[in-house]
PDB file of C-alpha atoms in Angstrom:
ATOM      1  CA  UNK Z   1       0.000   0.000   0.000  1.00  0.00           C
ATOM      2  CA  UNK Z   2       2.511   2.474   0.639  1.00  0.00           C
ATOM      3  CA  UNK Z   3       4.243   1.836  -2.101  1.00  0.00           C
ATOM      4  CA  UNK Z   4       1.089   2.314  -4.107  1.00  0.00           C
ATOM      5  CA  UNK Z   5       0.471   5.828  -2.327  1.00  0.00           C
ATOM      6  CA  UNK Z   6       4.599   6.675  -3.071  1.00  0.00           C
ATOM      7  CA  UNK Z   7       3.822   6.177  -6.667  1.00  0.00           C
ATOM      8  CA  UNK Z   8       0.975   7.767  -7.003  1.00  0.00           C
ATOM      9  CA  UNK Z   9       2.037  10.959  -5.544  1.00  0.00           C
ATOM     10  CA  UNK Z  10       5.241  10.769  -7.612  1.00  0.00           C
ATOM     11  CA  UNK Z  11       2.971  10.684 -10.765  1.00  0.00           C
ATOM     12  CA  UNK Z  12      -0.034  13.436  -9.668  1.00  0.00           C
ATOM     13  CA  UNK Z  13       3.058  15.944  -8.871  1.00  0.00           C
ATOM     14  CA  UNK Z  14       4.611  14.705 -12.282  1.00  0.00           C
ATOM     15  CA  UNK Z  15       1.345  15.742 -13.620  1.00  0.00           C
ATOM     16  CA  UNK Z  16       0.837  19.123 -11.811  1.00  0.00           C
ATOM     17  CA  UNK Z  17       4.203  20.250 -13.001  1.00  0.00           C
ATOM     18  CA  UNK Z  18       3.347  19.695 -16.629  1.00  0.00           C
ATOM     19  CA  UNK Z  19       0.238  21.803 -16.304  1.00  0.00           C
ATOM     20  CA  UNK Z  20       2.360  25.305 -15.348  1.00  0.00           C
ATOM     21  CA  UNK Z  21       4.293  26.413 -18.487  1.00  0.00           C
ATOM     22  CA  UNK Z  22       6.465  29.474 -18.589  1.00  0.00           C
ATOM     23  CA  UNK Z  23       7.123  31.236 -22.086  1.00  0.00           C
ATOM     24  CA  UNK Z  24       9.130  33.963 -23.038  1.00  0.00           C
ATOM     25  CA  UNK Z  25       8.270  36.629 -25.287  1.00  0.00           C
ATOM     26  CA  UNK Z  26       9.580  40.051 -26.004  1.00  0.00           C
ATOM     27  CA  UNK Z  27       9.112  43.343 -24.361  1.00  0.00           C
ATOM     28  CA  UNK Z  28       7.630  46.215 -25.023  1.00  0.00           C
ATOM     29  CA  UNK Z  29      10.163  47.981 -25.045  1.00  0.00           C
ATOM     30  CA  UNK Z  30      12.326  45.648 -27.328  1.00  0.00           C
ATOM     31  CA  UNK Z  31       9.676  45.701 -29.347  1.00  0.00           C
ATOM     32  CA  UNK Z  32       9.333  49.274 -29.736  1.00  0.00           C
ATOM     33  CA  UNK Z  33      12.867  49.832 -30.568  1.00  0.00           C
ATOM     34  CA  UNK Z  34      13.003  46.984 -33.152  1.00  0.00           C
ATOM     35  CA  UNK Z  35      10.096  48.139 -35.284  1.00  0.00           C
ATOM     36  CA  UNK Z  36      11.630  51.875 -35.423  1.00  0.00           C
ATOM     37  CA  UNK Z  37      15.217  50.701 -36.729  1.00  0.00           C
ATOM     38  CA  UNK Z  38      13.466  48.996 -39.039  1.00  0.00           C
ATOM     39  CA  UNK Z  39      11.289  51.763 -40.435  1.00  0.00           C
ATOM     40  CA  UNK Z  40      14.280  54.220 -39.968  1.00  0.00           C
ATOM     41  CA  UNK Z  41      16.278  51.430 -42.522  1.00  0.00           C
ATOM     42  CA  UNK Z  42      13.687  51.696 -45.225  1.00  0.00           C
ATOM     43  CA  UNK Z  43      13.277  55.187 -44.496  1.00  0.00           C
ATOM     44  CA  UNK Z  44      17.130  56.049 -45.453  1.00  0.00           C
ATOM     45  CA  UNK Z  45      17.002  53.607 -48.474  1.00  0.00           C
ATOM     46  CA  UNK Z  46      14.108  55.720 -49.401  1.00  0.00           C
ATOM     47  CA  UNK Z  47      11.183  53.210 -48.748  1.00  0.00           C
ATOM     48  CA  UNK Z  48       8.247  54.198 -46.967  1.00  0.00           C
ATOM     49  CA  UNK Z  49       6.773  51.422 -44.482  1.00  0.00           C
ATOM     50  CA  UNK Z  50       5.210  50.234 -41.569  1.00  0.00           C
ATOM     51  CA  UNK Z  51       6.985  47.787 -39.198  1.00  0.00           C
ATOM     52  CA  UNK Z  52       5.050  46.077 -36.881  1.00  0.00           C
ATOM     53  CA  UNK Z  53       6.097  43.471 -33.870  1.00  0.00           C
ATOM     54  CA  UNK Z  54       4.143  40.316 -32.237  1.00  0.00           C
ATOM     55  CA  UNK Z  55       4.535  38.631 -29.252  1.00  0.00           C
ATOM     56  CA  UNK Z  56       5.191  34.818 -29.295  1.00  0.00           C
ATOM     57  CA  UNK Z  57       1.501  34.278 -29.695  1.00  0.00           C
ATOM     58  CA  UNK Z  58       1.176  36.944 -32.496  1.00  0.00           C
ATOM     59  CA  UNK Z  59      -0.604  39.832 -30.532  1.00  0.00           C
ATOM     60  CA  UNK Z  60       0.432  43.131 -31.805  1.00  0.00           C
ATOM     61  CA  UNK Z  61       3.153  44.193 -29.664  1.00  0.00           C
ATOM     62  CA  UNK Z  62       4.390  47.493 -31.705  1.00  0.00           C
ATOM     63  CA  UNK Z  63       3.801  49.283 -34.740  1.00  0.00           C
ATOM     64  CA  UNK Z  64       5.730  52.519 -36.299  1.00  0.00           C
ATOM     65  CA  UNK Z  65       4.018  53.640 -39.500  1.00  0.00           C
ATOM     66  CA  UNK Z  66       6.353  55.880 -41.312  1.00  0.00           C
ATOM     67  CA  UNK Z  67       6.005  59.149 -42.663  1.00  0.00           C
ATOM     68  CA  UNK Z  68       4.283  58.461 -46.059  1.00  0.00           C
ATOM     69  CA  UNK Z  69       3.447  55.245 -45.874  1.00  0.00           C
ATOM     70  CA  UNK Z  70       0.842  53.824 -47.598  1.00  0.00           C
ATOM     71  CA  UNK Z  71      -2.743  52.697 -45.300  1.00  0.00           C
ATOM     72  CA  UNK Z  72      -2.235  48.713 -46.751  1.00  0.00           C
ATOM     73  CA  UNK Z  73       1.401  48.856 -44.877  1.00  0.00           C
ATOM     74  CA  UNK Z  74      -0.434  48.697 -41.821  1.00  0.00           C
ATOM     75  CA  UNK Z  75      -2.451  45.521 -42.461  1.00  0.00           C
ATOM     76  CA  UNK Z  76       0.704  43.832 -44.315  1.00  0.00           C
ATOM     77  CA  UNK Z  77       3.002  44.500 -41.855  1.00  0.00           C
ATOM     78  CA  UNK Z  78       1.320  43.125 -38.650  1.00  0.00           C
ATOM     79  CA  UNK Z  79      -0.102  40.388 -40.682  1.00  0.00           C
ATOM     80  CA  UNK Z  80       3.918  39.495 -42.173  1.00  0.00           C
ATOM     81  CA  UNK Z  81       4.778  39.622 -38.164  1.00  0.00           C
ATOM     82  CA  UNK Z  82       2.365  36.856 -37.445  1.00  0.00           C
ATOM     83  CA  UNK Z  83       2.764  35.037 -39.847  1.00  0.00           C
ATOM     84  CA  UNK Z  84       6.730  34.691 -39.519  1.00  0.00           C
ATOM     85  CA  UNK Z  85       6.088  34.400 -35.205  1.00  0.00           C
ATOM     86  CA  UNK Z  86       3.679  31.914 -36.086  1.00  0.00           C
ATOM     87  CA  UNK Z  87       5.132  29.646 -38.280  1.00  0.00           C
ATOM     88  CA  UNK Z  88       8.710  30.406 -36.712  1.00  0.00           C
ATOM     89  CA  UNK Z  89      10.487  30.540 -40.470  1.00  0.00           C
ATOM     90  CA  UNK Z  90      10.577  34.332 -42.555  1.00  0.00           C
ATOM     91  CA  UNK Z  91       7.823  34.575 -44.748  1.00  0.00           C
ATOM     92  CA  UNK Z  92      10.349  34.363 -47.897  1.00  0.00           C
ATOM     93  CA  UNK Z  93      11.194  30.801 -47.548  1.00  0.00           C
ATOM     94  CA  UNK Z  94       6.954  29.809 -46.366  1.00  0.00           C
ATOM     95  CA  UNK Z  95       6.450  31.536 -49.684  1.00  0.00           C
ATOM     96  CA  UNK Z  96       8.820  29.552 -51.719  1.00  0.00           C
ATOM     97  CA  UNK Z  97       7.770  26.197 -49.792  1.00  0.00           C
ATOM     98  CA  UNK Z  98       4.228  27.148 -50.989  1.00  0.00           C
ATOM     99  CA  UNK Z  99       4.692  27.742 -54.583  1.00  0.00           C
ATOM    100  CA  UNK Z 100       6.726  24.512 -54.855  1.00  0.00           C
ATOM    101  CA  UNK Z 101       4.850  22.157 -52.542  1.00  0.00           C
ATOM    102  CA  UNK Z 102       1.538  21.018 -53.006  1.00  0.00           C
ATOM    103  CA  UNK Z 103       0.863  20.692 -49.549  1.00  0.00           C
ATOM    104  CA  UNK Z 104       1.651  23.958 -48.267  1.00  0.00           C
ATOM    105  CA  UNK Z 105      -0.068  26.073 -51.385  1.00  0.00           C
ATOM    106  CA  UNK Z 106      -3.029  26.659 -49.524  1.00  0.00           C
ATOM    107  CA  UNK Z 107      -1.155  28.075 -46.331  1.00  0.00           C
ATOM    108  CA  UNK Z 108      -1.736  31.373 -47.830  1.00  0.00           C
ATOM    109  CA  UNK Z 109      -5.684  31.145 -47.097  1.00  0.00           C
ATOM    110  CA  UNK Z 110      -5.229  30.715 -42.713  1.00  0.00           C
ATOM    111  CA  UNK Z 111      -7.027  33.667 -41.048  1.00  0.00           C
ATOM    112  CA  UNK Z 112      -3.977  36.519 -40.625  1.00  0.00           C
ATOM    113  CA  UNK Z 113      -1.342  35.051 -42.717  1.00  0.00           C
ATOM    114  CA  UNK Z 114       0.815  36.861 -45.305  1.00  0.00           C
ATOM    115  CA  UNK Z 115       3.101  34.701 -47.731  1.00  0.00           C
ATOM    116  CA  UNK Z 116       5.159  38.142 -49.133  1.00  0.00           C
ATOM    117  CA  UNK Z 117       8.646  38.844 -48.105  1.00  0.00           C
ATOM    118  CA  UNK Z 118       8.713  41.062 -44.834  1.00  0.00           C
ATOM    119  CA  UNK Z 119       8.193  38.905 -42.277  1.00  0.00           C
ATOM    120  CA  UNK Z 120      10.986  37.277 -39.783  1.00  0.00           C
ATOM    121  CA  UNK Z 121      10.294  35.542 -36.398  1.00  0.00           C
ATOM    122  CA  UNK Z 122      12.479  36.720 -33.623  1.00  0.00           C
ATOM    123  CA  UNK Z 123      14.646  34.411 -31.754  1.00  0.00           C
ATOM    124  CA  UNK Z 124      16.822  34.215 -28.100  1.00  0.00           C
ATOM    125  CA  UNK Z 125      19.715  32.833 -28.667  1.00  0.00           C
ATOM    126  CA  UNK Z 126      20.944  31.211 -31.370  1.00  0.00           C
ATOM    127  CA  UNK Z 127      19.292  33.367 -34.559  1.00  0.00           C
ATOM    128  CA  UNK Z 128      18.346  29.709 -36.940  1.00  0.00           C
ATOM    129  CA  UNK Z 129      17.280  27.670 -33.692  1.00  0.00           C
ATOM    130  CA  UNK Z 130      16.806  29.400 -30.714  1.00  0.00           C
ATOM    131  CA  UNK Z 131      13.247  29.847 -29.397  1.00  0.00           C
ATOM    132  CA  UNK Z 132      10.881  32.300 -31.098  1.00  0.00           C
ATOM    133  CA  UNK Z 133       9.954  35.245 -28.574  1.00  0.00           C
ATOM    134  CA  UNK Z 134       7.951  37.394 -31.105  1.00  0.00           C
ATOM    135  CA  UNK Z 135       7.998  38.351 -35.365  1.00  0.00           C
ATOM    136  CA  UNK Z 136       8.278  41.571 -36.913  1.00  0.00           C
ATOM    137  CA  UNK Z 137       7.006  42.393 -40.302  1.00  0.00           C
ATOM    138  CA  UNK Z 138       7.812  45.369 -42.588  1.00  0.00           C
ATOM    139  CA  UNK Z 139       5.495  46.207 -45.523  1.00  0.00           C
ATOM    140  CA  UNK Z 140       5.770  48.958 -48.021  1.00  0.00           C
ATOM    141  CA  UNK Z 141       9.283  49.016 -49.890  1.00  0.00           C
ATOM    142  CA  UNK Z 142       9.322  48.130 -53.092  1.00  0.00           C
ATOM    143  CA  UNK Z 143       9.952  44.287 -52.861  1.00  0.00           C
ATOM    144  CA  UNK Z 144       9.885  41.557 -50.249  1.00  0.00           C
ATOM    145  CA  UNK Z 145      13.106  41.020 -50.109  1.00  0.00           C
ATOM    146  CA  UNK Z 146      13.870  44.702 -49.178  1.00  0.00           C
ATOM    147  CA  UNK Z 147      10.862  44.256 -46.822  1.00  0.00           C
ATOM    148  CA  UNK Z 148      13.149  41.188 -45.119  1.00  0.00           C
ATOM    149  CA  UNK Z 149      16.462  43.537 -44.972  1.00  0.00           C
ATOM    150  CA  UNK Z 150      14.643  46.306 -43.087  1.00  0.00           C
ATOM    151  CA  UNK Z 151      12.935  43.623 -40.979  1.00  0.00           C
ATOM    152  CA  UNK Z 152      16.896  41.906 -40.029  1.00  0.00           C
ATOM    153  CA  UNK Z 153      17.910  45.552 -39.317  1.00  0.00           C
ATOM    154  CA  UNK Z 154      15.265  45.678 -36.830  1.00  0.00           C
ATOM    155  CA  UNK Z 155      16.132  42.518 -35.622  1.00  0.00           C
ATOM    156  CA  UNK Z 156      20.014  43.944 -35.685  1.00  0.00           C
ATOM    157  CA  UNK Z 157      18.995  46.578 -33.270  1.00  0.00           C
ATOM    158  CA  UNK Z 158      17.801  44.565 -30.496  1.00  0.00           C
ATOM    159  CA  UNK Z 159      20.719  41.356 -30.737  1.00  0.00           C
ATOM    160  CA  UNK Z 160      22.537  41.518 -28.099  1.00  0.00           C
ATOM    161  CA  UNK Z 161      19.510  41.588 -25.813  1.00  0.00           C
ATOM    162  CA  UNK Z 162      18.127  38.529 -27.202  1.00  0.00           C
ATOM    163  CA  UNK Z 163      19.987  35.977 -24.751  1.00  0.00           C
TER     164      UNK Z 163
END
């Protein structure tokens, strides 16, 4: 019997610990600072865009609209940011892997994604593996993959705080 009770105790508290999870995600103020390097890249290149940065779970975290930017860069960028937190990949390669694989063309149609170049997800640590904390999404330069540079530069800002 009390080995019975010893065991079952060991697996309820096994049990309760599972249920707690802690996640990271970035601050505000991270956030903040990330999407206005961005928009201050584009903006000395010329391009005029929004930036916009999730949270891990893809809430809108921060957005800087730039001076002349066009009303769709709003909706793009957030919607680039989500996409790239919530797949965890840029949304450059998730829009290659779409147009060549049958089974991720439709990927495009989920509620709040955005297969264009723009978006990146955010990492701690290591910048290919580590975990994703957030995404940030740039729309309004003329291309995607100028989109993705101004998004990295964002990402460039905030580095070294993303251990």
């Amino acid at each position: 019997m009390r080995i019975f009770l010893l065991m079952f105790l060991a697996l309820a508290s096994s049990a309760h610990a599972q249920a707690i999870r802690s996640e990271r995600t970035i601050s505000l103020a991270l956030a903040n600072e990330a999407a206005l390097a961005a928009v201050a890249d584009c903006a000395a290149k010329g391009f005029f865009v929004t930036a916009a940065v999730v949270d891990r779970a893809g809430h809108l975290k921060a957005m800087a609209r730039g001076d002349n930017s066009g009303p769709h860069t709003v909706d793009s960028s957030r919607r680039k940011a989500y996409t790239a937190a919530s797949l965890r990949v840029g949304t450059t390669p998730m829009l290659e892997l779409s147009q060549k694989n049958p089974a991720a063309a439709n990927l495009w149609q989920i509620d709040g994604f955005m297969l264009v170049g723009g978006g990146l997800p955010i990492r701690v640590g290591d910048a290919r593996a580590g975990e994703v904390i957030g995404g940030i999404g740039v729309g309004g330069a003329p291309g995607g993959h100028l989109d993705d540079a101004c998004s990295q530069a964002g990402i460039d800002k905030i580095k070294d705080r993303l251990n």
